[in-house]
Amino acid sequence: MATASETLQQSPIAYFVAGVIVSATYFYFTNPKSRPRGEDVNVDDGEWDDDSQEEDHDADHPLLNKSNPSSSWGYMDAPYKMVLCVNQDLGMGKGKIAAQCGHAAVGCYKRAQKQCPTALSAWERTGCAKIAVKCPNEEEMSSIFDKAVQMGIPLYLVEDAGRTQIAAGSRTVLGLGPAPVRVFDGVTSHLKLM
């Protein structure tokens, strides 16, 4: 007499169920449109304040239009990288620099989702390269900002809230990219690594 597990393994229904599960799982993981989209959750309890002001002015951002060069970047433009320009004039501690770079990286990522999603996908699939460089002062940061806008590079400028080490409104980190490595020539190529 056959046991229940042997009967189940040999039954056509078991093969059918297994086939449905395997094909549904394959479709779910290979088709991004099939996945449910999560809702953005914004939790602000005040206790975990990280000293940055994050204002999203995407609605009127000049880089978010289809004529921008970054909207045509794709996998063929690889390799990609993200550059985080840290303002050295402010004398920030290592922890402060790390937090501000984190804000810049997340801001750049969100901006790239809207400005150049294909480039963002290519960056993610090619290792998510990021570098932090020393920017000597705010004037140099402004110059880099202007060049990046001309090149169509996604960018995010972090201004500190001024609750710990430095004055409110201080421009701490300018995040650039992700963008093809070749685009950064003449923009940040002269800056030294952190």
C-alpha positions as CSV (number, residue, x, y, z in Angstrom):
1,M,0.0,0.0,0.0
2,A,1.3,3.4,-1.0
3,T,1.8,6.1,1.6
4,A,0.2,9.6,1.3
5,S,3.5,11.3,0.2
6,E,4.1,8.7,-2.5
7,T,0.6,9.1,-3.9
8,L,1.0,12.9,-3.8
9,Q,4.3,12.8,-5.6
10,Q,2.9,10.7,-8.4
11,S,-0.4,12.5,-8.9
12,P,-0.9,14.7,-11.9
13,I,-2.4,17.3,-9.7
14,A,0.9,17.6,-7.8
15,Y,2.7,18.2,-11.1
16,F,0.2,20.8,-12.1
17,V,0.4,22.7,-8.8
18,A,4.2,22.6,-8.9
19,G,4.2,23.9,-12.4
20,V,1.9,26.8,-11.5
21,I,4.0,27.7,-8.5
22,V,7.3,27.6,-10.4
23,S,6.0,29.6,-13.4
24,A,4.2,32.2,-11.2
25,T,7.4,32.6,-9.1
26,Y,9.5,33.0,-12.3
27,F,7.1,35.6,-13.7
28,Y,7.0,37.5,-10.4
29,F,10.7,37.9,-10.2
30,T,11.4,38.6,-13.9
31,N,8.7,41.1,-14.6
32,P,9.0,44.2,-12.5
33,K,5.5,45.4,-13.4
34,S,4.0,42.3,-11.8
35,R,5.3,43.3,-8.3
36,P,3.0,45.3,-6.0
37,R,4.2,48.8,-5.5
38,G,4.7,49.8,-1.9
39,E,3.5,53.0,-0.5
40,D,6.0,55.6,0.7
41,V,6.0,55.7,4.5
42,N,7.3,58.8,6.2
43,V,7.8,58.3,9.9
44,D,9.0,61.4,11.8
45,D,9.0,60.9,15.5
46,G,11.6,63.7,16.2
47,E,13.9,61.5,18.2
48,W,16.0,60.3,15.2
49,D,16.8,63.7,13.8
50,D,19.9,63.5,11.6
51,D,20.6,67.2,11.3
52,S,19.8,67.6,7.6
53,Q,17.2,69.5,5.8
54,E,15.8,67.5,3.0
55,E,13.5,69.6,0.8
56,D,12.4,68.0,-2.4
57,H,12.0,70.6,-5.2
58,D,11.6,68.1,-7.9
59,A,8.4,69.6,-9.4
60,D,10.3,72.7,-10.7
61,H,13.8,71.0,-11.1
62,P,15.3,71.9,-14.5
63,L,16.9,68.5,-15.0
64,L,13.7,66.6,-14.9
65,N,12.7,67.0,-18.5
66,K,12.9,64.6,-21.4
67,S,15.3,66.8,-23.4
68,N,18.0,66.3,-20.7
69,P,21.0,64.3,-21.9
70,S,20.7,61.9,-18.9
71,S,17.3,60.7,-20.0
72,S,19.1,58.9,-22.9
73,W,21.8,57.2,-20.8
74,G,21.6,53.4,-20.8
75,Y,23.5,50.2,-20.3
76,M,25.8,50.9,-23.3
77,D,27.1,54.0,-21.4
78,A,28.5,51.9,-18.5
79,P,30.5,52.0,-16.3
80,Y,28.6,54.3,-14.0
81,K,29.5,55.9,-10.7
82,M,28.2,58.3,-8.1
83,V,30.4,61.1,-6.7
84,L,30.0,62.6,-3.3
85,C,31.8,66.0,-3.0
86,V,32.5,66.7,0.7
87,N,33.0,70.4,1.7
88,Q,36.3,70.5,3.5
89,D,35.9,74.1,4.7
90,L,33.5,73.0,7.4
91,G,35.8,70.7,9.4
92,M,33.1,68.1,9.9
93,G,33.9,65.0,12.0
94,K,33.9,61.5,10.4
95,G,30.5,60.6,11.7
96,K,29.0,63.8,10.4
97,I,30.6,63.3,7.0
98,A,29.3,59.8,6.8
99,A,25.7,60.9,7.7
100,Q,25.8,63.8,5.2
101,C,27.2,61.5,2.4
102,G,24.3,59.1,3.2
103,H,21.8,61.9,2.7
104,A,23.4,62.9,-0.6
105,A,23.5,59.3,-1.9
106,V,19.8,58.7,-1.1
107,G,18.9,62.1,-2.6
108,C,20.8,61.3,-5.8
109,Y,19.1,57.9,-6.0
110,K,15.6,59.5,-5.7
111,R,16.5,62.2,-8.2
112,A,17.8,59.6,-10.7
113,Q,14.6,57.5,-10.3
114,K,12.8,60.4,-11.9
115,Q,15.4,61.9,-14.1
116,C,17.1,58.9,-15.7
117,P,15.6,55.5,-14.5
118,T,17.5,53.5,-17.2
119,A,20.8,54.9,-16.1
120,L,19.9,54.2,-12.5
121,S,19.2,50.6,-13.4
122,A,22.5,50.3,-15.3
123,W,24.3,51.7,-12.3
124,E,22.6,49.2,-10.0
125,R,23.4,46.3,-12.3
126,T,27.1,47.3,-12.6
127,G,28.0,47.4,-8.9
128,C,26.6,50.8,-7.6
129,A,30.1,52.4,-7.6
130,K,30.4,55.4,-5.3
131,I,33.4,57.6,-4.4
132,A,33.8,60.4,-1.9
133,V,36.1,63.3,-2.9
134,K,37.4,66.4,-1.1
135,C,35.9,69.6,-2.2
136,P,38.0,72.5,-0.9
137,N,35.2,75.0,-0.3
138,E,31.7,76.1,-1.1
139,E,32.8,78.2,-4.1
140,E,34.3,75.1,-5.7
141,M,31.1,73.2,-4.9
142,S,29.0,75.9,-6.6
143,S,31.3,75.6,-9.7
144,I,30.9,71.9,-9.8
145,F,27.1,72.2,-9.3
146,D,26.9,74.5,-12.4
147,K,29.1,72.1,-14.5
148,A,26.9,69.2,-13.5
149,V,23.7,71.0,-14.4
150,Q,25.2,71.7,-17.9
151,M,26.1,68.1,-18.3
152,G,22.7,66.9,-17.2
153,I,24.1,64.9,-14.2
154,P,21.6,64.1,-11.5
155,L,22.6,65.9,-8.4
156,Y,21.6,66.5,-4.8
157,L,22.9,69.3,-2.5
158,V,22.7,68.6,1.2
159,E,22.3,71.7,3.5
160,D,22.7,71.0,7.2
161,A,20.0,71.9,9.7
162,G,22.6,73.2,12.1
163,R,21.7,71.3,15.2
164,T,25.1,69.8,16.1
165,Q,28.5,70.6,14.7
166,I,28.0,73.3,12.0
167,A,25.9,76.3,11.1
168,A,22.4,76.0,9.7
169,G,22.3,76.2,5.9
170,S,25.9,75.0,5.5
171,R,26.3,73.1,2.2
172,T,27.9,69.9,3.4
173,V,27.9,67.5,0.5
174,L,27.1,67.7,-3.2
175,G,26.0,64.3,-4.6
176,L,26.4,63.7,-8.3
177,G,25.1,60.8,-10.4
178,P,24.8,58.0,-10.9
179,A,26.1,58.9,-14.3
180,P,28.6,57.4,-16.9
181,V,32.2,57.7,-15.7
182,R,33.1,59.6,-18.9
183,V,30.6,62.4,-18.0
184,F,32.6,63.4,-14.9
185,D,35.7,64.4,-16.9
186,G,36.2,68.1,-16.2
187,V,33.6,68.2,-13.5
188,T,35.1,66.3,-10.5
189,S,38.1,64.7,-12.1
190,H,40.4,67.2,-10.4
191,L,39.3,66.5,-6.9
192,K,41.2,64.1,-4.6
193,L,39.7,61.0,-3.0
194,M,38.7,61.3,0.7
